[in-house]
Coordinates of C-alpha atoms in Angstrom, one line a residue:
M1 CA -3.0 11.7 -7.3
P2 CA -0.8 8.7 -7.2
I3 CA -1.4 6.6 -4.1
K4 CA 0.8 3.9 -2.7
K5 CA -1.1 0.7 -3.3
R6 CA 0.9 -1.4 -1.0
F7 CA -0.3 0.8 1.9
I8 CA -3.9 0.4 0.8
E9 CA -3.5 -3.3 0.3
S10 CA -2.0 -3.6 3.7
L11 CA -5.0 -2.0 5.3
Y12 CA -7.4 -4.2 3.3
S13 CA -5.5 -7.4 4.4
R14 CA -5.9 -6.6 8.1
F15 CA -9.2 -4.7 8.4
S16 CA -11.4 -6.6 5.9
L17 CA -14.8 -5.2 6.6
F18 CA -14.2 -1.5 6.5
L19 CA -11.7 0.8 4.9
K20 CA -12.7 4.5 4.7
L21 CA -10.5 6.7 2.4
F22 CA -10.4 10.4 3.2
S23 CA -9.2 13.0 0.7
G24 CA -5.6 14.1 0.6
R25 CA -2.2 12.6 -0.3
S26 CA -1.3 11.5 3.1
Y27 CA -2.2 8.0 4.2
T28 CA -5.7 7.3 5.2
K29 CA -7.4 6.3 8.4
T30 CA -9.1 3.0 8.9
T31 CA -12.3 2.8 10.8
E32 CA -12.6 0.3 13.6
S33 CA -13.7 -3.1 12.3
T34 CA -16.9 -4.6 13.6
I35 CA -15.1 -8.0 13.8
Q36 CA -14.5 -8.6 17.5
Q37 CA -11.9 -11.3 17.0
P38 CA -8.2 -10.2 17.3
V39 CA -6.4 -9.5 14.0
I40 CA -2.9 -11.0 14.0
Y41 CA -0.1 -11.0 11.4
K42 CA 3.6 -11.5 11.3
F43 CA 5.6 -8.4 12.2
N44 CA 9.0 -10.0 11.9
D45 CA 10.8 -13.3 12.7
E46 CA 10.6 -12.4 16.4
F47 CA 7.2 -10.8 16.9
R48 CA 3.6 -10.8 15.7
L49 CA 1.4 -7.7 15.7
I50 CA -2.0 -8.1 17.3
R51 CA -4.8 -5.6 17.0
H52 CA -7.7 -6.1 19.3
K53 CA -10.3 -3.7 20.7
G54 CA -8.5 -0.7 19.3
Q55 CA -5.1 -1.6 20.8
N56 CA -2.0 -2.6 18.9
S57 CA 0.5 -4.9 20.7
L58 CA 3.6 -6.9 19.8
I59 CA 3.6 -10.5 21.0
D60 CA 6.6 -12.9 21.0
N61 CA 6.7 -16.6 20.0
K62 CA 5.7 -17.5 23.6
K63 CA 2.5 -15.5 23.1
D64 CA 3.5 -13.0 25.7
I65 CA 2.7 -9.4 25.1
I66 CA 6.0 -7.5 24.8
V67 CA 4.8 -4.0 24.4
N68 CA 1.5 -2.1 23.8
L69 CA 1.9 0.4 20.9
P70 CA 0.0 3.7 21.2
Y71 CA -0.6 4.1 17.5
D72 CA -3.8 4.1 15.4
D73 CA -2.1 1.9 12.8
I74 CA 1.2 0.3 12.1
M75 CA 2.7 -0.9 8.8
L76 CA 5.0 -3.9 8.3
P77 CA 8.7 -3.1 8.8
Q78 CA 10.6 -2.2 5.7
E79 CA 14.4 -2.0 5.9
G80 CA 14.1 -2.4 9.7
L81 CA 11.6 0.4 10.4
A82 CA 7.8 0.4 10.4
L83 CA 5.7 3.4 9.6
V84 CA 3.2 4.4 12.3
F85 CA 0.6 7.1 12.6
N86 CA -2.1 8.6 14.8
T87 CA -5.1 10.6 13.6
D88 CA -6.3 13.9 15.2
L89 CA -10.0 13.2 15.1
D90 CA -11.0 16.6 16.2
K91 CA -9.0 18.2 13.4
L92 CA -10.3 15.6 10.9
Y93 CA -14.0 16.2 11.6
N94 CA -14.0 19.9 12.7
S95 CA -11.3 21.5 10.5
D96 CA -10.6 22.1 6.9
D97 CA -6.9 21.3 7.6
D98 CA -5.8 18.3 5.5
D99 CA -2.9 17.6 7.9
Y100 CA -4.8 15.6 10.5
E101 CA -2.5 12.6 10.7
Y102 CA 0.9 12.4 12.3
F103 CA 3.6 9.9 11.2
G104 CA 6.8 8.5 12.6
F105 CA 8.8 5.2 12.6
I106 CA 9.4 2.4 15.1
D107 CA 12.1 -0.2 15.0
E108 CA 11.4 -3.9 15.0
K109 CA 11.1 -4.0 18.8
G110 CA 8.5 -1.3 18.9
N111 CA 10.7 1.6 19.9
L112 CA 9.9 5.0 18.4
V113 CA 13.1 6.0 16.7
I114 CA 11.9 8.7 14.3
P115 CA 9.4 11.1 16.1
M116 CA 5.9 11.7 14.9
I117 CA 6.5 15.1 13.5
Y118 CA 5.4 14.4 9.9
T119 CA 1.9 14.8 8.4
G120 CA 2.4 12.2 5.7
G121 CA 4.7 9.4 4.9
D122 CA 5.6 6.1 3.2
D123 CA 7.7 3.1 4.0
F124 CA 11.5 3.2 3.7
C125 CA 12.7 2.1 0.3
G126 CA 16.3 2.2 -0.9
G127 CA 17.5 3.8 2.4
L128 CA 15.1 6.8 2.2
A129 CA 11.6 7.5 3.2
V130 CA 9.3 10.2 1.7
V131 CA 7.6 12.3 4.4
K132 CA 5.6 15.5 4.6
K133 CA 6.3 18.5 6.9
N134 CA 4.9 22.0 6.9
G135 CA 2.9 21.2 3.8
E136 CA 5.8 20.0 1.7
W137 CA 7.4 16.7 0.9
G138 CA 11.0 15.6 1.3
F139 CA 13.1 12.6 2.1
I140 CA 14.8 11.4 5.3
N141 CA 17.2 8.6 6.1
S142 CA 16.8 5.9 8.8
S143 CA 18.3 8.3 11.4
G144 CA 15.7 10.9 10.7
Q145 CA 18.1 13.2 9.0
T146 CA 16.7 15.3 6.1
I147 CA 18.5 14.1 2.9
I148 CA 16.4 15.8 0.3
D149 CA 14.8 19.1 1.3
F150 CA 11.1 19.6 1.9
E151 CA 10.3 21.5 -1.3
Y152 CA 7.9 19.3 -3.2
E153 CA 4.1 19.6 -3.5
D154 CA 3.9 15.8 -3.6
A155 CA 6.3 12.9 -3.9
M156 CA 6.6 9.2 -4.1
S157 CA 9.1 6.6 -2.8
F158 CA 12.3 5.8 -4.6
E159 CA 12.2 2.9 -6.9
E160 CA 15.2 2.0 -9.1
D161 CA 17.0 5.0 -7.6
L162 CA 14.5 7.5 -8.9
A163 CA 11.5 9.2 -7.2
A164 CA 8.5 10.9 -8.7
V165 CA 8.0 14.4 -7.4
Q166 CA 5.6 17.3 -8.1
L167 CA 6.5 20.9 -8.6
E168 CA 4.1 23.6 -9.8
G169 CA 1.5 21.1 -10.5
K170 CA 3.7 18.9 -12.8
W171 CA 5.5 15.6 -12.1
G172 CA 9.1 14.7 -12.8
F173 CA 11.8 12.5 -11.3
I174 CA 14.8 13.1 -9.0
D175 CA 17.8 11.0 -8.0
K176 CA 18.9 10.3 -4.4
Q177 CA 21.0 13.5 -4.5
G178 CA 17.9 15.5 -5.2
Q179 CA 19.0 16.3 -8.8
M180 CA 16.1 16.6 -11.2
I181 CA 16.7 13.8 -13.8
I182 CA 13.4 14.1 -15.6
K183 CA 12.0 17.6 -15.5
P184 CA 8.4 18.1 -14.2
K185 CA 6.1 18.1 -17.2
Y186 CA 3.7 15.3 -16.7
Q187 CA 0.2 15.6 -15.2
E188 CA 0.8 12.6 -13.0
A189 CA 3.4 9.9 -12.5
N190 CA 4.1 6.6 -10.8
S191 CA 7.3 4.9 -9.8
F192 CA 9.9 3.2 -12.0
N193 CA 9.9 -0.6 -12.3
L194 CA 11.6 -2.7 -14.9
G195 CA 13.1 0.5 -16.3
L196 CA 9.7 2.0 -17.0
A197 CA 7.5 4.6 -15.3
A198 CA 3.8 5.3 -15.8
V199 CA 3.1 8.9 -16.6
K200 CA 0.0 10.9 -17.6
Q201 CA 0.2 13.3 -20.5
N202 CA -2.6 14.8 -22.5
D203 CA -5.0 13.1 -20.1
Q204 CA -3.8 9.6 -21.1
W205 CA -1.4 7.2 -19.4
G206 CA 1.6 5.4 -20.9
Y207 CA 5.1 4.3 -19.9
I208 CA 8.4 6.1 -20.4
D209 CA 12.0 5.0 -20.0
R210 CA 14.7 7.1 -18.3
D211 CA 15.3 8.9 -21.6
E212 CA 11.7 10.0 -21.6
K213 CA 10.9 7.9 -24.6
F214 CA 7.4 6.4 -24.6
I215 CA 8.0 2.7 -24.7
V216 CA 4.3 2.0 -24.2
S217 CA 2.2 4.8 -25.9
N218 CA 0.0 7.0 -23.7
E219 CA -3.4 5.6 -24.7
F220 CA -4.7 4.3 -21.4
N221 CA -7.2 5.8 -18.9
W222 CA -5.1 4.5 -16.0
T223 CA -2.0 2.4 -15.4
N224 CA -0.3 0.6 -12.5
I225 CA 3.3 -0.2 -11.9
F226 CA 4.9 -3.2 -13.5
R227 CA 5.1 -6.2 -11.2
E228 CA 6.4 -9.6 -12.3
G229 CA 6.6 -8.4 -15.9
L230 CA 3.0 -7.3 -16.3
A231 CA 1.0 -4.1 -15.4
A232 CA -2.7 -3.7 -14.9
V233 CA -4.1 -0.9 -17.1
E234 CA -7.6 0.5 -17.8
S235 CA -9.1 1.2 -21.2
N236 CA -12.7 2.4 -21.7
G237 CA -13.7 1.5 -18.2
K238 CA -12.3 -2.1 -18.3
Y239 CA -9.0 -3.5 -16.9
G240 CA -6.5 -5.9 -18.3
Y241 CA -2.8 -6.5 -18.4
I242 CA 0.1 -5.6 -20.7
D243 CA 3.7 -6.6 -20.9
I244 CA 6.7 -4.1 -21.0
L245 CA 6.3 -3.8 -24.8
G246 CA 2.7 -2.7 -24.5
N247 CA 1.2 -6.0 -25.8
V248 CA -2.1 -6.9 -24.3
V249 CA -1.5 -10.2 -22.4
I250 CA -4.8 -10.5 -20.5
P251 CA -7.8 -8.9 -22.2
F252 CA -9.8 -5.9 -20.8
I253 CA -12.6 -7.8 -19.2
Y254 CA -12.4 -6.8 -15.5
D255 CA -14.0 -4.1 -13.5
Y256 CA -10.8 -3.7 -11.5
A257 CA -7.4 -5.4 -11.6
N258 CA -4.5 -5.2 -9.1
E259 CA -0.8 -5.9 -9.5
F260 CA 0.7 -9.4 -9.6
N261 CA 2.2 -10.8 -6.4
D262 CA 3.8 -14.2 -6.2
G263 CA 2.2 -15.2 -9.5
L264 CA -1.4 -14.1 -8.6
A265 CA -3.4 -10.9 -9.1
Q266 CA -6.6 -9.8 -7.6
V267 CA -9.4 -9.0 -10.1
S268 CA -13.1 -8.2 -9.9
Q269 CA -16.2 -8.5 -12.0
K270 CA -19.7 -7.4 -11.0
D271 CA -18.5 -6.6 -7.4
K272 CA -17.1 -10.1 -6.9
R273 CA -13.4 -10.7 -6.4
G274 CA -11.0 -13.5 -7.0
F275 CA -7.5 -14.2 -8.4
I276 CA -6.0 -15.0 -11.8
V277 CA -2.5 -16.3 -12.9
K278 CA -0.3 -14.6 -15.4
L279 CA -1.7 -16.6 -18.3
G280 CA -5.1 -15.1 -17.5
N281 CA -6.6 -18.3 -16.1
V282 CA -8.8 -18.0 -13.0
A283 CA -7.0 -19.5 -10.0
I284 CA -9.6 -18.6 -7.3
L285 CA -13.2 -18.1 -8.5
L286 CA -14.5 -14.5 -8.6
I287 CA -17.2 -15.2 -5.9
Y288 CA -15.9 -13.2 -2.9
D289 CA -17.1 -9.9 -1.5
F290 CA -13.6 -9.2 -0.2
V291 CA -10.1 -10.7 -0.7
G292 CA -6.9 -9.7 1.1
D293 CA -3.3 -10.2 0.1
F294 CA -1.6 -13.5 0.0
R295 CA 0.9 -14.0 2.9
D296 CA 2.9 -17.2 3.2
G297 CA 0.7 -18.8 0.6
I298 CA -2.7 -18.1 2.1
V299 CA -5.3 -15.3 1.9
S300 CA -8.3 -14.1 3.9
V301 CA -11.6 -13.7 2.0
I302 CA -15.2 -12.8 2.9
Q303 CA -18.2 -14.3 1.3
K304 CA -21.7 -13.4 2.4
G305 CA -20.4 -12.0 5.6
E306 CA -18.3 -15.0 6.6
G307 CA -14.6 -14.9 6.7
V308 CA -12.4 -17.8 5.7
W309 CA -8.8 -18.5 4.6
L310 CA -7.8 -20.0 1.2
D311 CA -4.6 -21.4 -0.3
K312 CA -3.4 -20.6 -3.8
Q313 CA -5.7 -23.3 -5.3
G314 CA -8.8 -21.8 -3.6
G315 CA -9.0 -24.6 -1.0
Q316 CA -10.1 -23.6 2.5
V317 CA -7.5 -23.7 5.2
E318 CA -7.3 -22.8 8.9
N319 CA -6.4 -19.3 10.1
P320 CA -2.8 -19.7 11.1
N321 CA -3.4 -17.6 14.2
Q322 CA -6.6 -19.3 15.2
Q323 CA -5.0 -20.9 18.3
I324 CA -3.8 -17.5 19.6
I325 CA -7.2 -15.9 18.8
D326 CA -9.0 -18.7 20.7
E327 CA -6.8 -18.3 23.7
I328 CA -7.3 -14.5 23.8
L329 CA -11.1 -14.9 23.5
L330 CA -11.2 -17.6 26.1
S331 CA -9.2 -15.5 28.6
E332 CA -11.8 -12.7 28.2
S333 CA -14.9 -14.9 28.6

């Protein structure tokens, strides 16, 4: 099934040693990291989010805790609201019910503004968020009102005013009024970007435009969304990159390849990870066991169990939150 990669990448960027994916379309639960240091990242211009000893809290620029947040995980705010969820561990481990997580939304000050009544969800995009209720997917606005009824077996967020939805096992696309623009006939589908959407037909992936014309023929084992003009695709077990005309720009030499972000893309070979630029040149050597996402020009990486921070040239830099981390640890000693 299509999975929102930005959610998975967000988890990786914050909980770098462990990420356990459970089956099901709804977002997945992270296990508690063995790293005892606090994990801190920017929540918005006013607050930072700190996770420490299983507790999420917002701290202000004076390093004062503003509010403790009673959620298992919290995403970055999108369009002023942040997705939050809790996991029912008893249901997860002792039941066959796939709906073991409960989702809602908080505002940028930590107030719960859309109650946790959903069993799946994604960030707001284009004024709407896709959520799951009573086993079906629909769309709500920032006030929590249902805009598109809960009638889909699966659904993805709106991109370029269209959303991929699943009915009777097939995928198509709807507009923001809920009208079916591209009838469900594909095995799988991903969001539109740069006017193209990845779809799976006859067990192969390609890219269609809004007129359902294959602009890039369906000849790949897997495809990702276009970002910064290129898309990661898989062919015969190897990953490379194509442009919007289907031309191979970066050859199929990687064991995995992620989408481009701010000019860099994460790739892996032989279980080692690093970054390349859009010309295909290696920007950061593929020597790391884990790499996160770049934020404000730096990224966290792990090599042989040791975590460090790198800039875009691969040079080591200081953790921007190290002073706060040291103060928290000192106060606990």
